[in-house]
């Protein structure tokens, strides 16, 4: 078991972080001494979060509150919001550290080194060809290699790597991007990865949820429409073995949830609300919400499709096919495909399209 001095509270670094944020919040991380499994630290930190909130609230209601536990590069991090005073902050930190000590952990409790994502990335306005992917095993989300596959895809943009989760972003200069993204998925409910090269005006975004639903976007100011579609296809193919459904649509940045498809072109069928893409996840291994220029389908989807003679069908795994319209320009033009193109495509997909009753 650890001794009280084994958890070193670096109060002044935390106070400086709080002051820098206008006393609205501070990100505090626990960085253990030596190698400790992230899952172990996260479990103890969760107990510490509950204990610290209870201790602070008991002494003075709403005097300090911690939330958004996630992984940091050094260990785990939590946000402390608007503590009333230095005493309230210290009380919270002492209670949190007490749980760490009780579990026999030692290390530093200090301000988390965070960054803001590049400003130019947030100002991108051109629609990007977005790949929406649903993994077939949400319980582990293909966890064994999901982070590694994602990093391999996103790193193609070059530039700096940023890992984000729990409302916190860190610039990863360690070379351990895969491990850090995997830790974010383990500790928090989601994790995001950005590779950004300002000089080339190129960026790749991947946003992964523990539920198994993810989005992948690629921006390259000099890339052709074909090249951008190729990047979306590569994201789908990287997950084809693990996914039960995927589709591509042009969507503006940022795209965090599948609901963002509701703002993409072409518009979703009126009977399919955008929120159904997220809340009806159990349907997408059997039906598709609408037609898209590119979709990954299973045998169960294919059994319902009426006619794919006008589509390019590529078998990518024994039980998965990639279905694409050969008319890329029509589907990805700024105004979206013509109504006649949509009507014909919907007739081709037939009973594979989800019914209004199923999404109610």
Short mmCIF file of C-alpha atoms in Angstrom, two decimals, residues 105-356:
data_model
loop_
_atom_site.label_atom_id
_atom_site.label_comp_id
_atom_site.label_asym_id
_atom_site.label_seq_id
_atom_site.Cartn_x
_atom_site.Cartn_y
_atom_site.Cartn_z
CA UNK A 105 -0.80 4.11 -6.27
CA UNK A 106 1.91 6.76 -6.28
CA UNK A 107 2.59 9.58 -8.69
CA UNK A 108 1.87 13.23 -9.42
CA UNK A 109 -1.51 14.94 -9.31
CA UNK A 110 -0.98 17.99 -11.50
CA UNK A 111 -2.33 20.22 -14.26
CA UNK A 112 -2.83 18.42 -17.58
CA UNK A 113 -0.90 19.78 -20.53
CA UNK A 114 -3.59 20.48 -23.14
CA UNK A 115 -3.81 22.41 -26.41
CA UNK A 116 -6.43 23.90 -28.67
CA UNK A 117 -6.90 22.34 -32.06
CA UNK A 118 -5.46 24.43 -34.93
CA UNK A 119 -7.69 27.41 -35.67
CA UNK A 120 -7.55 26.94 -39.43
CA UNK A 121 -9.02 23.47 -39.10
CA UNK A 122 -12.08 24.82 -37.32
CA UNK A 123 -12.64 27.32 -40.12
CA UNK A 124 -12.89 24.78 -42.93
CA UNK A 125 -16.18 25.32 -44.72
CA UNK A 126 -16.01 23.13 -47.83
CA UNK A 127 -17.96 19.88 -47.47
CA UNK A 128 -15.70 16.90 -46.98
CA UNK A 129 -16.40 13.39 -48.20
CA UNK A 130 -17.27 11.68 -44.93
CA UNK A 131 -17.23 7.95 -44.23
CA UNK A 132 -19.71 6.75 -41.61
CA UNK A 133 -18.82 3.30 -40.25
CA UNK A 134 -20.68 1.00 -37.83
CA UNK A 135 -18.63 -1.84 -36.42
CA UNK A 136 -20.28 -5.21 -36.06
CA UNK A 137 -19.17 -5.82 -32.46
CA UNK A 138 -19.96 -2.67 -30.48
CA UNK A 139 -19.01 -4.35 -27.21
CA UNK A 140 -15.34 -4.27 -28.10
CA UNK A 141 -15.67 -2.14 -31.25
CA UNK A 142 -13.04 -4.24 -32.97
CA UNK A 143 -10.89 -2.96 -30.13
CA UNK A 144 -7.91 -5.19 -30.72
CA UNK A 145 -6.76 -3.11 -33.66
CA UNK A 146 -9.24 -0.26 -34.09
CA UNK A 147 -6.89 2.46 -32.87
CA UNK A 148 -4.02 1.13 -34.96
CA UNK A 149 -6.12 1.00 -38.14
CA UNK A 150 -7.45 4.49 -37.50
CA UNK A 151 -4.01 5.99 -36.96
CA UNK A 152 -2.69 4.29 -40.09
CA UNK A 153 -5.52 5.84 -42.12
CA UNK A 154 -5.35 9.34 -40.62
CA UNK A 155 -1.56 9.61 -40.66
CA UNK A 156 -1.75 9.80 -44.45
CA UNK A 157 -2.58 13.50 -44.06
CA UNK A 158 0.80 14.14 -42.47
CA UNK A 159 1.47 17.00 -40.09
CA UNK A 160 0.86 17.08 -36.34
CA UNK A 161 -1.18 14.50 -34.44
CA UNK A 162 -3.82 15.52 -31.88
CA UNK A 163 -5.74 13.11 -29.66
CA UNK A 164 -8.96 14.36 -28.05
CA UNK A 165 -11.52 12.99 -25.62
CA UNK A 166 -13.67 14.27 -22.79
CA UNK A 167 -13.50 17.81 -24.20
CA UNK A 168 -9.69 17.78 -23.93
CA UNK A 169 -7.08 17.83 -26.72
CA UNK A 170 -3.38 17.02 -26.54
CA UNK A 171 -0.64 17.36 -29.14
CA UNK A 172 1.03 13.97 -29.50
CA UNK A 173 4.75 14.25 -30.15
CA UNK A 174 5.57 10.97 -28.42
CA UNK A 175 5.11 8.57 -31.33
CA UNK A 176 2.61 6.57 -29.21
CA UNK A 177 -0.50 7.86 -30.96
CA UNK A 178 -2.04 4.38 -31.24
CA UNK A 179 -1.68 3.72 -27.51
CA UNK A 180 -3.06 7.13 -26.59
CA UNK A 181 -6.11 6.81 -28.85
CA UNK A 182 -6.76 3.30 -27.50
CA UNK A 183 -6.54 4.63 -23.93
CA UNK A 184 -9.05 7.38 -24.71
CA UNK A 185 -11.50 4.78 -25.99
CA UNK A 186 -10.95 2.64 -22.91
CA UNK A 187 -11.41 5.38 -20.33
CA UNK A 188 -13.92 7.69 -22.01
CA UNK A 189 -16.91 6.90 -24.19
CA UNK A 190 -15.25 8.24 -27.31
CA UNK A 191 -11.98 9.46 -28.75
CA UNK A 192 -10.96 11.66 -31.67
CA UNK A 193 -7.85 11.85 -33.78
CA UNK A 194 -6.69 14.72 -35.96
CA UNK A 195 -3.68 14.89 -38.23
CA UNK A 196 -3.21 18.41 -39.56
CA UNK A 197 -0.64 19.86 -41.96
CA UNK A 198 -1.22 23.62 -42.15
CA UNK A 199 1.37 24.20 -44.87
CA UNK A 200 -0.29 21.67 -47.19
CA UNK A 201 -3.84 22.62 -46.06
CA UNK A 202 -4.49 18.96 -45.42
CA UNK A 203 -6.20 17.27 -42.47
CA UNK A 204 -7.69 13.93 -41.50
CA UNK A 205 -10.29 13.53 -38.75
CA UNK A 206 -11.45 10.33 -37.11
CA UNK A 207 -14.04 10.28 -34.35
CA UNK A 208 -14.64 6.93 -32.68
CA UNK A 209 -17.36 5.95 -30.22
CA UNK A 210 -17.31 2.98 -27.87
CA UNK A 211 -20.67 2.05 -29.39
CA UNK A 212 -18.81 1.17 -32.59
CA UNK A 213 -20.09 4.07 -34.70
CA UNK A 214 -17.39 6.28 -36.17
CA UNK A 215 -16.84 9.02 -38.74
CA UNK A 216 -13.81 9.64 -40.91
CA UNK A 217 -13.18 12.88 -42.81
CA UNK A 218 -10.35 14.03 -45.05
CA UNK A 219 -9.58 17.55 -46.25
CA UNK A 220 -7.02 18.35 -48.91
CA UNK A 221 -7.25 21.69 -50.68
CA UNK A 222 -5.41 20.36 -53.74
CA UNK A 223 -7.05 16.92 -53.99
CA UNK A 224 -9.42 15.98 -56.80
CA UNK A 225 -12.92 14.72 -56.11
CA UNK A 226 -11.71 11.23 -57.01
CA UNK A 227 -8.85 11.45 -54.52
CA UNK A 228 -11.18 12.54 -51.73
CA UNK A 229 -13.53 9.67 -52.50
CA UNK A 230 -10.54 7.32 -52.46
CA UNK A 231 -9.70 8.44 -48.92
CA UNK A 232 -13.28 7.75 -47.76
CA UNK A 233 -13.17 4.36 -49.43
CA UNK A 234 -9.87 3.57 -47.70
CA UNK A 235 -11.46 4.33 -44.30
CA UNK A 236 -14.30 1.90 -45.03
CA UNK A 237 -12.05 -0.83 -46.39
CA UNK A 238 -9.81 -0.59 -43.33
CA UNK A 239 -12.82 -1.57 -41.20
CA UNK A 240 -14.65 -3.82 -43.68
CA UNK A 241 -13.84 -7.00 -41.78
CA UNK A 242 -15.33 -5.57 -38.58
CA UNK A 243 -18.15 -3.36 -39.88
CA UNK A 244 -21.74 -4.37 -40.53
CA UNK A 245 -22.59 -1.16 -42.39
CA UNK A 246 -20.89 1.94 -43.76
CA UNK A 247 -21.75 4.74 -46.15
CA UNK A 248 -20.26 7.93 -47.58
CA UNK A 249 -21.76 11.42 -47.76
CA UNK A 250 -20.29 14.94 -48.10
CA UNK A 251 -20.57 16.64 -44.71
CA UNK A 252 -19.26 19.88 -43.33
CA UNK A 253 -16.71 19.89 -40.50
CA UNK A 254 -17.04 18.98 -37.72
CA UNK A 255 -18.87 15.67 -37.79
CA UNK A 256 -19.05 14.14 -34.32
CA UNK A 257 -22.18 11.98 -34.51
CA UNK A 258 -24.03 10.15 -37.26
CA UNK A 259 -26.80 12.74 -36.83
CA UNK A 260 -24.61 15.04 -38.93
CA UNK A 261 -25.73 13.05 -41.97
CA UNK A 262 -28.97 15.01 -41.68
CA UNK A 263 -27.11 18.12 -42.86
CA UNK A 264 -25.46 16.36 -45.80
CA UNK A 265 -26.59 16.06 -49.40
CA UNK A 266 -28.65 14.43 -50.65
CA UNK A 267 -31.27 14.96 -47.93
CA UNK A 268 -32.32 11.87 -46.04
CA UNK A 269 -35.69 10.39 -46.91
CA UNK A 270 -38.41 12.33 -45.02
CA UNK A 271 -39.39 9.23 -43.04
CA UNK A 272 -35.86 8.82 -41.62
CA UNK A 273 -34.99 11.44 -38.96
CA UNK A 274 -31.26 12.04 -38.64
CA UNK A 275 -31.30 11.02 -34.97
CA UNK A 276 -32.46 7.54 -36.02
CA UNK A 277 -29.01 6.91 -37.47
CA UNK A 278 -27.69 7.00 -33.90
CA UNK A 279 -30.61 5.72 -31.87
CA UNK A 280 -31.62 2.83 -34.15
CA UNK A 281 -28.18 1.26 -34.40
CA UNK A 282 -29.65 -2.25 -34.21
CA UNK A 283 -31.31 -1.77 -37.60
CA UNK A 284 -28.28 -1.12 -39.75
CA UNK A 285 -27.08 -4.71 -39.95
CA UNK A 286 -30.37 -5.47 -41.76
CA UNK A 287 -31.45 -2.25 -43.50
CA UNK A 288 -29.94 0.93 -44.90
CA UNK A 289 -31.36 4.36 -44.00
CA UNK A 290 -31.07 5.70 -47.55
CA UNK A 291 -29.11 5.42 -50.77
CA UNK A 292 -25.57 6.78 -50.94
CA UNK A 293 -22.90 6.97 -53.58
CA UNK A 294 -20.86 4.37 -51.66
CA UNK A 295 -22.11 1.79 -49.13
CA UNK A 296 -20.69 -1.29 -47.44
CA UNK A 297 -23.35 -4.01 -47.33
CA UNK A 298 -23.67 -7.43 -45.77
CA UNK A 299 -25.30 -10.50 -47.29
CA UNK A 300 -28.43 -9.68 -45.30
CA UNK A 301 -28.62 -6.26 -46.95
CA UNK A 302 -28.00 -7.76 -50.38
CA UNK A 303 -30.86 -10.23 -49.98
CA UNK A 304 -33.27 -7.29 -49.87
CA UNK A 305 -31.78 -5.21 -52.70
CA UNK A 306 -33.84 -5.16 -55.91
CA UNK A 307 -31.29 -4.43 -58.66
CA UNK A 308 -27.60 -3.48 -58.59
CA UNK A 309 -26.98 -3.75 -62.32
CA UNK A 310 -26.26 -0.01 -62.52
CA UNK A 311 -23.84 -0.12 -59.58
CA UNK A 312 -20.26 -1.27 -59.18
CA UNK A 313 -20.18 -4.16 -56.71
CA UNK A 314 -16.87 -5.24 -55.18
CA UNK A 315 -16.55 -8.18 -52.79
CA UNK A 316 -14.17 -6.99 -50.07
CA UNK A 317 -14.58 -9.85 -47.54
CA UNK A 318 -16.46 -13.17 -47.74
CA UNK A 319 -19.57 -11.49 -46.27
CA UNK A 320 -19.16 -7.83 -47.26
CA UNK A 321 -19.51 -5.97 -50.54
CA UNK A 322 -18.79 -2.36 -51.43
CA UNK A 323 -21.52 -0.92 -53.64
CA UNK A 324 -20.67 2.28 -55.55
CA UNK A 325 -22.30 4.40 -58.17
CA UNK A 326 -19.95 4.86 -61.13
CA UNK A 327 -21.15 8.49 -61.46
CA UNK A 328 -19.02 10.12 -58.75
CA UNK A 329 -19.50 13.69 -59.98
CA UNK A 330 -23.30 13.40 -59.94
CA UNK A 331 -23.48 12.14 -56.37
CA UNK A 332 -20.93 14.56 -54.95
CA UNK A 333 -21.87 17.73 -56.77
CA UNK A 334 -22.53 20.79 -54.52
CA UNK A 335 -26.32 20.63 -54.90
CA UNK A 336 -26.45 16.87 -54.46
CA UNK A 337 -27.68 14.33 -57.03
CA UNK A 338 -30.67 15.11 -59.20
CA UNK A 339 -34.07 13.89 -57.91
CA UNK A 340 -34.33 11.46 -60.82
CA UNK A 341 -31.00 9.88 -59.81
CA UNK A 342 -32.22 9.47 -56.23
CA UNK A 343 -35.54 7.99 -57.29
CA UNK A 344 -33.83 5.44 -59.51
CA UNK A 345 -31.29 4.54 -56.81
CA UNK A 346 -34.00 4.08 -54.19
CA UNK A 347 -35.88 1.78 -56.54
CA UNK A 348 -32.66 -0.22 -56.99
CA UNK A 349 -32.26 -0.69 -53.24
CA UNK A 350 -35.92 -1.62 -52.80
CA UNK A 351 -36.70 -3.48 -49.57
CA UNK A 352 -33.20 -2.81 -48.22
CA UNK A 353 -34.35 0.73 -47.36
CA UNK A 354 -35.57 0.96 -43.78
CA UNK A 355 -39.30 1.52 -43.37
CA UNK A 356 -40.92 4.42 -41.57
#
